[in-house]
PDB file of C-alpha atoms in Angstrom:
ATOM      1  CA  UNK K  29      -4.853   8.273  10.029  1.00 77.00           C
ATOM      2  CA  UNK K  30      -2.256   5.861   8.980  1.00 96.00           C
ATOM      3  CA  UNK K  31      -2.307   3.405   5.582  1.00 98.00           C
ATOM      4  CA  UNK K  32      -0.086   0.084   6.032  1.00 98.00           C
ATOM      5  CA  UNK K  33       0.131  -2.239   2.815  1.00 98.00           C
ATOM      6  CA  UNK K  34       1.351  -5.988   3.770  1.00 98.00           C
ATOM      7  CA  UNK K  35       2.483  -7.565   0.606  1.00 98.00           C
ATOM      8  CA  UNK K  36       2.471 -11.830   1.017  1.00 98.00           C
ATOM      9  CA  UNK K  37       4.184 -14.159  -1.113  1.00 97.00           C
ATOM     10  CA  UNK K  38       7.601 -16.400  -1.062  1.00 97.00           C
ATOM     11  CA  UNK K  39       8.551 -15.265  -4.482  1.00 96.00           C
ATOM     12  CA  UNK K  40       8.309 -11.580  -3.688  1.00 97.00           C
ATOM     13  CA  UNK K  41      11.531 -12.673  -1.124  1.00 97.00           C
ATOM     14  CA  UNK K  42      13.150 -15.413  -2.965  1.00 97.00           C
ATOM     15  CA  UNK K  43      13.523 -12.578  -5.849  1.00 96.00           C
ATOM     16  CA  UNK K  44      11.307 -15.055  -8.320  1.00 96.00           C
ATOM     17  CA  UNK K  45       8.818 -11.905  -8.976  1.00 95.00           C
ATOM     18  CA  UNK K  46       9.116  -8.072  -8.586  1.00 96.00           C
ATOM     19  CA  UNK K  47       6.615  -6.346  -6.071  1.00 97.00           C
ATOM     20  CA  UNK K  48       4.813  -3.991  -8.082  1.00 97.00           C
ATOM     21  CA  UNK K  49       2.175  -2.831  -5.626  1.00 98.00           C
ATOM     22  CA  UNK K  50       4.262  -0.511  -3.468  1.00 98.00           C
ATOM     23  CA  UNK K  51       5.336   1.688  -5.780  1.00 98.00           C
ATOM     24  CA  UNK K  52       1.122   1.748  -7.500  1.00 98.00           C
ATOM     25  CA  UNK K  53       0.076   1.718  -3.800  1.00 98.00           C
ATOM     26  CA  UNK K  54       2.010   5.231  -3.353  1.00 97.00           C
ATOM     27  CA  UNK K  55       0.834   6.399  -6.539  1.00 97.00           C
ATOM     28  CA  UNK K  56      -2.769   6.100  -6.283  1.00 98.00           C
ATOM     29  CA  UNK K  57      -2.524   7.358  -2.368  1.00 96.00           C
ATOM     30  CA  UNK K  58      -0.889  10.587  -3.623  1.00 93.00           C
ATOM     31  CA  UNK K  59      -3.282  11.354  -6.509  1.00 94.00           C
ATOM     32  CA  UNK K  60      -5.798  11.490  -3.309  1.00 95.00           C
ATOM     33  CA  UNK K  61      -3.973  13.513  -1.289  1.00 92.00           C
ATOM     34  CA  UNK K  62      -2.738  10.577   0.951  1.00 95.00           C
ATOM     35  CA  UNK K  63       0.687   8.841   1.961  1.00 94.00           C
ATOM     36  CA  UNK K  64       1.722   5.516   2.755  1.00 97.00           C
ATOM     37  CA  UNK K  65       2.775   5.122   6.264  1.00 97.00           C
ATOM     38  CA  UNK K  66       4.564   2.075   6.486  1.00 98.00           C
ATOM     39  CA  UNK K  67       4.949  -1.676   4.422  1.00 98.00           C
ATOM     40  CA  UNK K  68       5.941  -4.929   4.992  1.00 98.00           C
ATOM     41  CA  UNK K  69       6.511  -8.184   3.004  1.00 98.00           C
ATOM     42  CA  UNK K  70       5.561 -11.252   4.124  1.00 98.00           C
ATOM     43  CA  UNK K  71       6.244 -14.998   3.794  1.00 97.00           C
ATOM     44  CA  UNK K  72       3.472 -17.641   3.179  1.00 97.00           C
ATOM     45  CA  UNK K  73       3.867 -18.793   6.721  1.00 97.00           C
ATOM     46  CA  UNK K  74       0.107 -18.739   8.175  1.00 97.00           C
ATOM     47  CA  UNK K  75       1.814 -18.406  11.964  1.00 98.00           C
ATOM     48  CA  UNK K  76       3.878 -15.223  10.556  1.00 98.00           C
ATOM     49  CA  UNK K  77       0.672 -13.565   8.793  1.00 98.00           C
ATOM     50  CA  UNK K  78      -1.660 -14.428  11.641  1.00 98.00           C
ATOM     51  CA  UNK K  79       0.469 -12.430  14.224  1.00 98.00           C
ATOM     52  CA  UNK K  80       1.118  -9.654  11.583  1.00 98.00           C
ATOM     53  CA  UNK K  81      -2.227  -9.540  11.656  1.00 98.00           C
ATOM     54  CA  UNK K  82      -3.277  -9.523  15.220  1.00 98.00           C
ATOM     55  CA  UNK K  83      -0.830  -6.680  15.384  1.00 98.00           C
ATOM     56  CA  UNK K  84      -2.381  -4.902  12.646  1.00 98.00           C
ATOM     57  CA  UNK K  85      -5.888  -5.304  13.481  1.00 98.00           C
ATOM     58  CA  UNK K  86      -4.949  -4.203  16.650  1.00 98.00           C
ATOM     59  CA  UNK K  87      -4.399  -0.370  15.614  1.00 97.00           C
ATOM     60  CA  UNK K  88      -6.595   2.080  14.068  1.00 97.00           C
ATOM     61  CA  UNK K  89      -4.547   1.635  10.634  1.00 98.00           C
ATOM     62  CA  UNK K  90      -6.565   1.434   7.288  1.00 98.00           C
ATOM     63  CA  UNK K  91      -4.419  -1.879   6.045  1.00 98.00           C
ATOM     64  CA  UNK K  92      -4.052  -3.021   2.585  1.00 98.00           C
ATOM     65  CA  UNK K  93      -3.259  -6.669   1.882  1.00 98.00           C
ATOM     66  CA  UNK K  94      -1.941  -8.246  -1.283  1.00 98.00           C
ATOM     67  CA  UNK K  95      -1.562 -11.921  -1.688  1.00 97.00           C
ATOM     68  CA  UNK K  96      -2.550 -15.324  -0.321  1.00 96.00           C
ATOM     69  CA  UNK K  97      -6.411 -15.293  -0.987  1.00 97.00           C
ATOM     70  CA  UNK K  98      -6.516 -17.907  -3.788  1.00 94.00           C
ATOM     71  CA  UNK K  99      -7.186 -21.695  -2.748  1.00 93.00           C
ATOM     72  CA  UNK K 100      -3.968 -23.225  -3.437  1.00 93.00           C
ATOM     73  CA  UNK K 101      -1.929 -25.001  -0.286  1.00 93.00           C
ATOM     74  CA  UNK K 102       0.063 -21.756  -0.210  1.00 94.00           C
ATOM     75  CA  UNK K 103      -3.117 -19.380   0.410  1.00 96.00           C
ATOM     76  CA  UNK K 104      -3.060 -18.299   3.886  1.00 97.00           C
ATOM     77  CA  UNK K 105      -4.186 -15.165   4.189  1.00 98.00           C
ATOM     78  CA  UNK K 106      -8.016 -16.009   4.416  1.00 97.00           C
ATOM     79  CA  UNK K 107      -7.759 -18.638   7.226  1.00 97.00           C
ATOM     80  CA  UNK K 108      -4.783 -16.222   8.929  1.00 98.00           C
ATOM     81  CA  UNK K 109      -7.107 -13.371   9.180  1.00 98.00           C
ATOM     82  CA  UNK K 110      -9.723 -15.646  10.752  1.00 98.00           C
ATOM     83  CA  UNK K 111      -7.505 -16.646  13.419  1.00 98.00           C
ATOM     84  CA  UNK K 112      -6.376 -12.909  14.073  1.00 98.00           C
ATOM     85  CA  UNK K 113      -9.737 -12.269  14.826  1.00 98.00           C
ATOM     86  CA  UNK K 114     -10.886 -15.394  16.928  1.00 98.00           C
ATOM     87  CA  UNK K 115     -13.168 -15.978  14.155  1.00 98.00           C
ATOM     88  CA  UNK K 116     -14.549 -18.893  12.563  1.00 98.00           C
ATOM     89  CA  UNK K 117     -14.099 -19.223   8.828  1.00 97.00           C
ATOM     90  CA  UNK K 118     -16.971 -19.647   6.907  1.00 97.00           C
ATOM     91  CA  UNK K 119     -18.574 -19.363   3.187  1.00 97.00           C
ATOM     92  CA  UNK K 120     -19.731 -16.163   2.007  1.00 98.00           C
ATOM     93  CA  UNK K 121     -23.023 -17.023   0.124  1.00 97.00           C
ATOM     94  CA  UNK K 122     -22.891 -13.749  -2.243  1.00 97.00           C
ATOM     95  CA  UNK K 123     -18.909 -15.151  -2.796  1.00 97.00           C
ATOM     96  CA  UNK K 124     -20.108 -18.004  -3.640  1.00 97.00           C
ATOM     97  CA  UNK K 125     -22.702 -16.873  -6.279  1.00 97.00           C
ATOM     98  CA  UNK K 126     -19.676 -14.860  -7.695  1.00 97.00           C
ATOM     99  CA  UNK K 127     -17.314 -17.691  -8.091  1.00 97.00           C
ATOM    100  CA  UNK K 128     -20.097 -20.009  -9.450  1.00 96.00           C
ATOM    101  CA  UNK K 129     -21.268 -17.343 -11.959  1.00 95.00           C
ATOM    102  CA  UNK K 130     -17.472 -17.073 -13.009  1.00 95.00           C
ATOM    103  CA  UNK K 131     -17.673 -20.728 -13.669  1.00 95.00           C
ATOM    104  CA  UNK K 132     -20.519 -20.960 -15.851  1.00 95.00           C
ATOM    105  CA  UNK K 133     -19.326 -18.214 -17.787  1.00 93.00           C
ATOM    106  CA  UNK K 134     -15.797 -19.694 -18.522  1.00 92.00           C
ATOM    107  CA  UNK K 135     -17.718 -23.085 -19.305  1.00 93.00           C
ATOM    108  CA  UNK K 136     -19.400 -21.646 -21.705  1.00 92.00           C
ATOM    109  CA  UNK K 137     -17.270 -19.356 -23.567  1.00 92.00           C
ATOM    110  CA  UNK K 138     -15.129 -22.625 -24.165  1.00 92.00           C
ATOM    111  CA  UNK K 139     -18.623 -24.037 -25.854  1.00 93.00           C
ATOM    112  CA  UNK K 140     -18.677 -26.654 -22.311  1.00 92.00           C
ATOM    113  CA  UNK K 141     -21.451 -27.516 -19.700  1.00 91.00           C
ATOM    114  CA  UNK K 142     -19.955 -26.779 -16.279  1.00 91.00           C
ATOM    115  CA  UNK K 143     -20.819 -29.038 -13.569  1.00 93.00           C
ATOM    116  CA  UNK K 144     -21.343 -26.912  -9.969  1.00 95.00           C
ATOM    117  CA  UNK K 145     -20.303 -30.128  -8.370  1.00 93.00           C
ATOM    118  CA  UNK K 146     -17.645 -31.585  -9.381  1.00 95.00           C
ATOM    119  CA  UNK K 147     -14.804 -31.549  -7.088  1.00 94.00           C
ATOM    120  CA  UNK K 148     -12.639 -29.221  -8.606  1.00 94.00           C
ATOM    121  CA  UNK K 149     -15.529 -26.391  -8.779  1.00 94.00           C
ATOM    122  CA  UNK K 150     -16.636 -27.040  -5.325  1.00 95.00           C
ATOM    123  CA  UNK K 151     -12.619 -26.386  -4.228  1.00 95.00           C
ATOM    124  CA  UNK K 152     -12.599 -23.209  -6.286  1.00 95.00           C
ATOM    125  CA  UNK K 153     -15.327 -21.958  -3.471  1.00 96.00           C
ATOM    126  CA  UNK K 154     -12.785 -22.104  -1.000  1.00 96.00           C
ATOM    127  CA  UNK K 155     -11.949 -18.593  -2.410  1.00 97.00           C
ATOM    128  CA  UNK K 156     -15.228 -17.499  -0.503  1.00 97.00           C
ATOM    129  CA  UNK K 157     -14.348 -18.715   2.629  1.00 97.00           C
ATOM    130  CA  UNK K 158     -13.935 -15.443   4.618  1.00 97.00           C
ATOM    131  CA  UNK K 159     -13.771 -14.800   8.052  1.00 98.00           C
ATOM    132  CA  UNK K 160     -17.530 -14.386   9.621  1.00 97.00           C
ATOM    133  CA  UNK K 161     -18.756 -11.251   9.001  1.00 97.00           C
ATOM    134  CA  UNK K 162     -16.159  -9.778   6.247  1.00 98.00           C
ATOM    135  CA  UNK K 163     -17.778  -8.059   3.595  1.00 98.00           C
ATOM    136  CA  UNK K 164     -17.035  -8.165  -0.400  1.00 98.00           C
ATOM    137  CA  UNK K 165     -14.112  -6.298  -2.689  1.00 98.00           C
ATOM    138  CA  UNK K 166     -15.679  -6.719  -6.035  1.00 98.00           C
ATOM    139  CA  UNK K 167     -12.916  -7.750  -8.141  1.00 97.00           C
ATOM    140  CA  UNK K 168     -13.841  -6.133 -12.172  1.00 96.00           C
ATOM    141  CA  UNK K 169     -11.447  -8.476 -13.655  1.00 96.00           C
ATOM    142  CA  UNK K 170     -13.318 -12.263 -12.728  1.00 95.00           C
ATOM    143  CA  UNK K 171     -15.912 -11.351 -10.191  1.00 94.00           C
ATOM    144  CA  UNK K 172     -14.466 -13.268  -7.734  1.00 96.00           C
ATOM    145  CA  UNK K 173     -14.011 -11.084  -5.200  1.00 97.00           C
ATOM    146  CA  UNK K 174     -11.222  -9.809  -2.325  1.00 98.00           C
ATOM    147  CA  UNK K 175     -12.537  -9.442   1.286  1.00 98.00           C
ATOM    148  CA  UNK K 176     -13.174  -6.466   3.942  1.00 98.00           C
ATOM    149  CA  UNK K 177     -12.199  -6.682   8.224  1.00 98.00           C
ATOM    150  CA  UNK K 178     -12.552  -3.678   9.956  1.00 95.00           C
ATOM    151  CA  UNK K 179     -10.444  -1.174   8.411  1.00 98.00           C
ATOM    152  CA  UNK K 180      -8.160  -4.259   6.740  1.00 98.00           C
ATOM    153  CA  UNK K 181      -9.023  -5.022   2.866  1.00 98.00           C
ATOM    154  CA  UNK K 182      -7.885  -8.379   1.310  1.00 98.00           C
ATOM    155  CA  UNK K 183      -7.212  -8.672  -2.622  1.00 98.00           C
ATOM    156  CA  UNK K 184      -5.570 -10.870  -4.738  1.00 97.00           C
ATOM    157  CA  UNK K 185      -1.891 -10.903  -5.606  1.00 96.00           C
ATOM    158  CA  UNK K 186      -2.541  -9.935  -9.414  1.00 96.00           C
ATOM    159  CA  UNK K 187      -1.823  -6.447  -9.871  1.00 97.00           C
ATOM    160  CA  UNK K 188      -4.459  -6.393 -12.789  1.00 97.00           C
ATOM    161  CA  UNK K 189      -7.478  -7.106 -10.111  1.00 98.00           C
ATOM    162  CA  UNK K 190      -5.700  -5.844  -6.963  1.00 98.00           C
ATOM    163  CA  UNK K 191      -5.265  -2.030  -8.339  1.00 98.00           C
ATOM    164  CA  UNK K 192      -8.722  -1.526  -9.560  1.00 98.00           C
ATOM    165  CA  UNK K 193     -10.240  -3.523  -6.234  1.00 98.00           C
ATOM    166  CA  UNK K 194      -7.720  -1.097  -3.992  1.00 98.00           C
ATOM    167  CA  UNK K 195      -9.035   1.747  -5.688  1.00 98.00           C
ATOM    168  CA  UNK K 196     -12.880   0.776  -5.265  1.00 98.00           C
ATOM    169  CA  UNK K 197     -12.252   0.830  -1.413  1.00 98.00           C
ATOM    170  CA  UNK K 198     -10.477   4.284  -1.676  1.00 98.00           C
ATOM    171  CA  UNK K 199     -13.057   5.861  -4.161  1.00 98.00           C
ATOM    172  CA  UNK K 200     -16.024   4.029  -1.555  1.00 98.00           C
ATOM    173  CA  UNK K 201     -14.848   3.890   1.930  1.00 97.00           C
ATOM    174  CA  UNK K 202     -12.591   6.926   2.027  1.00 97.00           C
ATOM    175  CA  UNK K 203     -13.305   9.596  -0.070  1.00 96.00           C
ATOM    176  CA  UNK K 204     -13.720  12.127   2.838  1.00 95.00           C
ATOM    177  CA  UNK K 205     -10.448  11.844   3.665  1.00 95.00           C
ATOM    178  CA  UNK K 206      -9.285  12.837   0.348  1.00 95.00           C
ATOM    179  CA  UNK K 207      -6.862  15.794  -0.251  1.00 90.00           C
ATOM    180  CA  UNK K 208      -7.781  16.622   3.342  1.00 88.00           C
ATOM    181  CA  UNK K 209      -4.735  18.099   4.090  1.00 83.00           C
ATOM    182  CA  UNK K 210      -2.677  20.584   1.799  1.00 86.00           C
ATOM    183  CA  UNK K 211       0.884  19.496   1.369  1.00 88.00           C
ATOM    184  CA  UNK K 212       3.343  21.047  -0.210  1.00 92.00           C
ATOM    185  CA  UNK K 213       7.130  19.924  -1.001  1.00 95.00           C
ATOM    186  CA  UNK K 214      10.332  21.732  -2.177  1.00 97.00           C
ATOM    187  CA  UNK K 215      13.691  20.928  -2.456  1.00 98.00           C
ATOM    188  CA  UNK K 216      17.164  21.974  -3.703  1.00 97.00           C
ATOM    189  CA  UNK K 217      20.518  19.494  -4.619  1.00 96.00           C
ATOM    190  CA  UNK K 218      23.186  20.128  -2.153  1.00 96.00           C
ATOM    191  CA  UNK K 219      26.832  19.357  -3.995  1.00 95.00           C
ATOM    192  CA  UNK K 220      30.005  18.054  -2.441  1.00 90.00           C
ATOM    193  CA  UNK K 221      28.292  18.970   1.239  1.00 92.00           C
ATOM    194  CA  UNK K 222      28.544  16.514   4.336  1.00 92.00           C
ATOM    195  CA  UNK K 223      25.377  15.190   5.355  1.00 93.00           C
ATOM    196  CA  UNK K 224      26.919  15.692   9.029  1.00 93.00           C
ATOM    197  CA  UNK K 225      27.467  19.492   7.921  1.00 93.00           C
ATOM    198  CA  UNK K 226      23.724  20.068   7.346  1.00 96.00           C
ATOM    199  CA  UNK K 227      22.299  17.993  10.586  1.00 96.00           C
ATOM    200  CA  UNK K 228      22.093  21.492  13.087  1.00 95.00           C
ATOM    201  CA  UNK K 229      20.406  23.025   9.946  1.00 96.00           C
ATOM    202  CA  UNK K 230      17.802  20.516   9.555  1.00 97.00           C
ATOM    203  CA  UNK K 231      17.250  20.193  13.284  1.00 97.00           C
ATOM    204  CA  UNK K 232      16.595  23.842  13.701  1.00 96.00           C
ATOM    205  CA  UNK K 233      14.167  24.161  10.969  1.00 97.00           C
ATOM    206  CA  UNK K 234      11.822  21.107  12.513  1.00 96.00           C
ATOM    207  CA  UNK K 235      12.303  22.738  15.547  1.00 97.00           C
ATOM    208  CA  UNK K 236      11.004  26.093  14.493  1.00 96.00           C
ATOM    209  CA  UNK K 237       8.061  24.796  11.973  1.00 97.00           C
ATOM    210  CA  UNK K 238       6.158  22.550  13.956  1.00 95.00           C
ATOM    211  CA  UNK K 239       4.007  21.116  10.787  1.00 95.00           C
ATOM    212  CA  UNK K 240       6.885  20.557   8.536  1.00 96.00           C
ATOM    213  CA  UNK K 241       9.140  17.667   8.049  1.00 96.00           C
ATOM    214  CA  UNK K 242      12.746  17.746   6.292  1.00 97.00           C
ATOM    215  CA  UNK K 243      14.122  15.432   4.859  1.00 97.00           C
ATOM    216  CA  UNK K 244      17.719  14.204   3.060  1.00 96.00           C
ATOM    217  CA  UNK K 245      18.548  12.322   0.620  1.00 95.00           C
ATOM    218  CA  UNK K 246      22.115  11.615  -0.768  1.00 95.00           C
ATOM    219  CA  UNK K 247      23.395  10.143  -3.117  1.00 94.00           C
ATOM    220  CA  UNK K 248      27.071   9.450  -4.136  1.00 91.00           C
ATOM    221  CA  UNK K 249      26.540  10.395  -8.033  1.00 84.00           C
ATOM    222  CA  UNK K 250      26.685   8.983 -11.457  1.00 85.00           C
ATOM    223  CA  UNK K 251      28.469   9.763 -14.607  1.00 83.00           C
ATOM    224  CA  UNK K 252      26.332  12.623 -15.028  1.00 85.00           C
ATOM    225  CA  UNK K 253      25.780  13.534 -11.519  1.00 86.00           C
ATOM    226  CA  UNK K 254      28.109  14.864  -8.896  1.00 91.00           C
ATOM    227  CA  UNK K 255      27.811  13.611  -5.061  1.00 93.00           C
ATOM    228  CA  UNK K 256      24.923  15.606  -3.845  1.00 95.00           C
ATOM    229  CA  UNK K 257      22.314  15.474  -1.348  1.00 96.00           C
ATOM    230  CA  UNK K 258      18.624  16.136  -2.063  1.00 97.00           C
ATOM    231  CA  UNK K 259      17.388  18.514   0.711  1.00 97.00           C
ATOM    232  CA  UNK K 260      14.175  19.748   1.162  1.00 97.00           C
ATOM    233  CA  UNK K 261      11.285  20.507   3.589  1.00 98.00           C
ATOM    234  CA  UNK K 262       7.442  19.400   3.330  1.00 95.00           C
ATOM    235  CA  UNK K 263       4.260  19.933   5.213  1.00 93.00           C
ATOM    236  CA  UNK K 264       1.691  22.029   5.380  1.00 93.00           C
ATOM    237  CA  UNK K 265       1.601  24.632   2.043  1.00 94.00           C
ATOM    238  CA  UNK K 266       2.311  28.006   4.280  1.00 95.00           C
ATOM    239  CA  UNK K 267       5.102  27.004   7.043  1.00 96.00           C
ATOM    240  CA  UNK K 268       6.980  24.651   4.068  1.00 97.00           C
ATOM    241  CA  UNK K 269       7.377  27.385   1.334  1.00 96.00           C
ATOM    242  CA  UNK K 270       8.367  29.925   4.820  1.00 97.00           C
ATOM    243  CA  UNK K 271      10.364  26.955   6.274  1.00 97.00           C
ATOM    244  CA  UNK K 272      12.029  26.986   2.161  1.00 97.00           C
ATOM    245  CA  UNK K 273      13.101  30.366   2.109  1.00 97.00           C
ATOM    246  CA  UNK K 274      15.167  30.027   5.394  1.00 96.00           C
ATOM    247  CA  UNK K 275      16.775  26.861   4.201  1.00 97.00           C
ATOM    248  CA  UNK K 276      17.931  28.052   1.570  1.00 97.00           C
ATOM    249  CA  UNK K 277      18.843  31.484   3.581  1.00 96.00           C
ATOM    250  CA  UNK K 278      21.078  29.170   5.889  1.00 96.00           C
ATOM    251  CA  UNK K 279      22.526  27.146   3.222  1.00 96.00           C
ATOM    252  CA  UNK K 280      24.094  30.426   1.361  1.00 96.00           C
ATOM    253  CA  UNK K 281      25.392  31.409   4.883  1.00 95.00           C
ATOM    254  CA  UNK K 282      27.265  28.116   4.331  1.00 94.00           C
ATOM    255  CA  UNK K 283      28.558  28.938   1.579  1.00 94.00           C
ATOM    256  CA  UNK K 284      27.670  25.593   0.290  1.00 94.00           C
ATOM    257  CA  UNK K 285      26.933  25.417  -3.750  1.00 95.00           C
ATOM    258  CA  UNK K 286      22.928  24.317  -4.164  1.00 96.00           C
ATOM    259  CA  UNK K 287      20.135  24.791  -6.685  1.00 94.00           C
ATOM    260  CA  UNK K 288      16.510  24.323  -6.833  1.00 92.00           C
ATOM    261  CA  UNK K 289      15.340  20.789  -7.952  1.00 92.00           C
TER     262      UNK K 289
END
């Protein structure tokens, strides 16, 4: 099954703010035994996120979003994912508990009385206005929680309540899939070798191990680092570690200079 991750926001691609949630999305995949299939980033441009999303929701992908579910003029996401779906956009009453809870409890930490009605409280509800139908992401950091489609789940953009919430879907939704598959990966460093040199190679060992995958990666060095390529194989745990042995077989019959990573 594949996992997509859309990341939204203008200052992820105006260079204003670093993504962070790739790289954690990877992580906390592969400490479950799962990969990250493919990624995009996204503008806030509701006609650009509602056809990523009609595109999406199409598929059988389990879809992580990041972004765009506050209730600021550049929050699209909610209203976007509504309009993927033909739906109608309406409040979520247990949402709306949450965010009204959060309320009183800021109001009175400060030593204030908060007033439900007041306009800027009953704007902040606008953050449970979910498609019809979308279940709750409990968010641990403020209560006020992310949003479930189908197999897409919508959190906020701040790592600090995204992770956990992104993890509460794994750890709930998809533990079975979990570590499902063994995988195993191995690799050596291939100096001063042409990447064109070691193309037949890597095409005849895909073509012999149906269930493993090789893969290249070179790099032109560093101070401390001669031109190299990292080449390796990965798959399943029996044909990878056979599908190793023959690399590296082939690669002394090339008399190219390697070692083990």
């Amino acid at each position: 099954m594949a996992i997509g991750l859309i990341i939204i926001g203008d200052e992820i691609l105006s260079g204003r703010r670093v993504d962070q949630h790739f790289p954690k999305v990877v992580q906390m995949l592969a400490a479950r035994g799962l990969q990250l299939t493919w990624a995009e980033v996204l503008p806030d441009d509701p006609v650009r996120i509602t056809a990523t999303l009609q595109r999406t929701f199409a598929t059988d992908d389990i879809v992580f979003c990041c972004g765009g579910i506050g209730a600021t003029p550049d929050d699209h996401t909610r209203q976007a994912a509504a309009d993927a779906l033909g739906l109608p956009l309406v409040l979520h009453e247990q949402g709306k508990l949450n965010i009204q809870q959060r309320i009183l409890q800021m109001a009175q930490e400060a030593g204030q009385t908060a007033d439900l009605n007041s306009d800027e409280n009953l704007h902040r509800l606008k953050m449970a206005e979910f498609a019809e139908g979308a279940a709750l992401i409990p968010n641990p950091y403020n209560n006020i929680a992310g949003f479930a489609l189908r197999k897409h789940y919508f959190v906020p953009g701040f790592p600090v309540m995204a992770w956990p919430m992104l993890e509460w879907v794994l750890d709930n939704h998809y533990a079975d899939l979990f570590n499902r598959e063994p995988h195993l990966e191995q690799s050596v460093l291939v100096y001063e070798a042409a990447e064109s040199a070691l193309t037949p190679l890597m095409v005849a060992i895909e073509q012999q191990f149906a269930r493993v995958k090789v893969f290249s990666l070179p790099s032109v060095g560093d101070a401390n680092t001669r031109r190299h390529i990292e080449l390796g194989v990965k798959g399943e745990p029996v044909q990878t570690a056979t599908a190793f042995i023959q690399l590296c077989d082939e690669l002394r019959k090339l008399q190219v200079e390697f070692k083990p990573t």
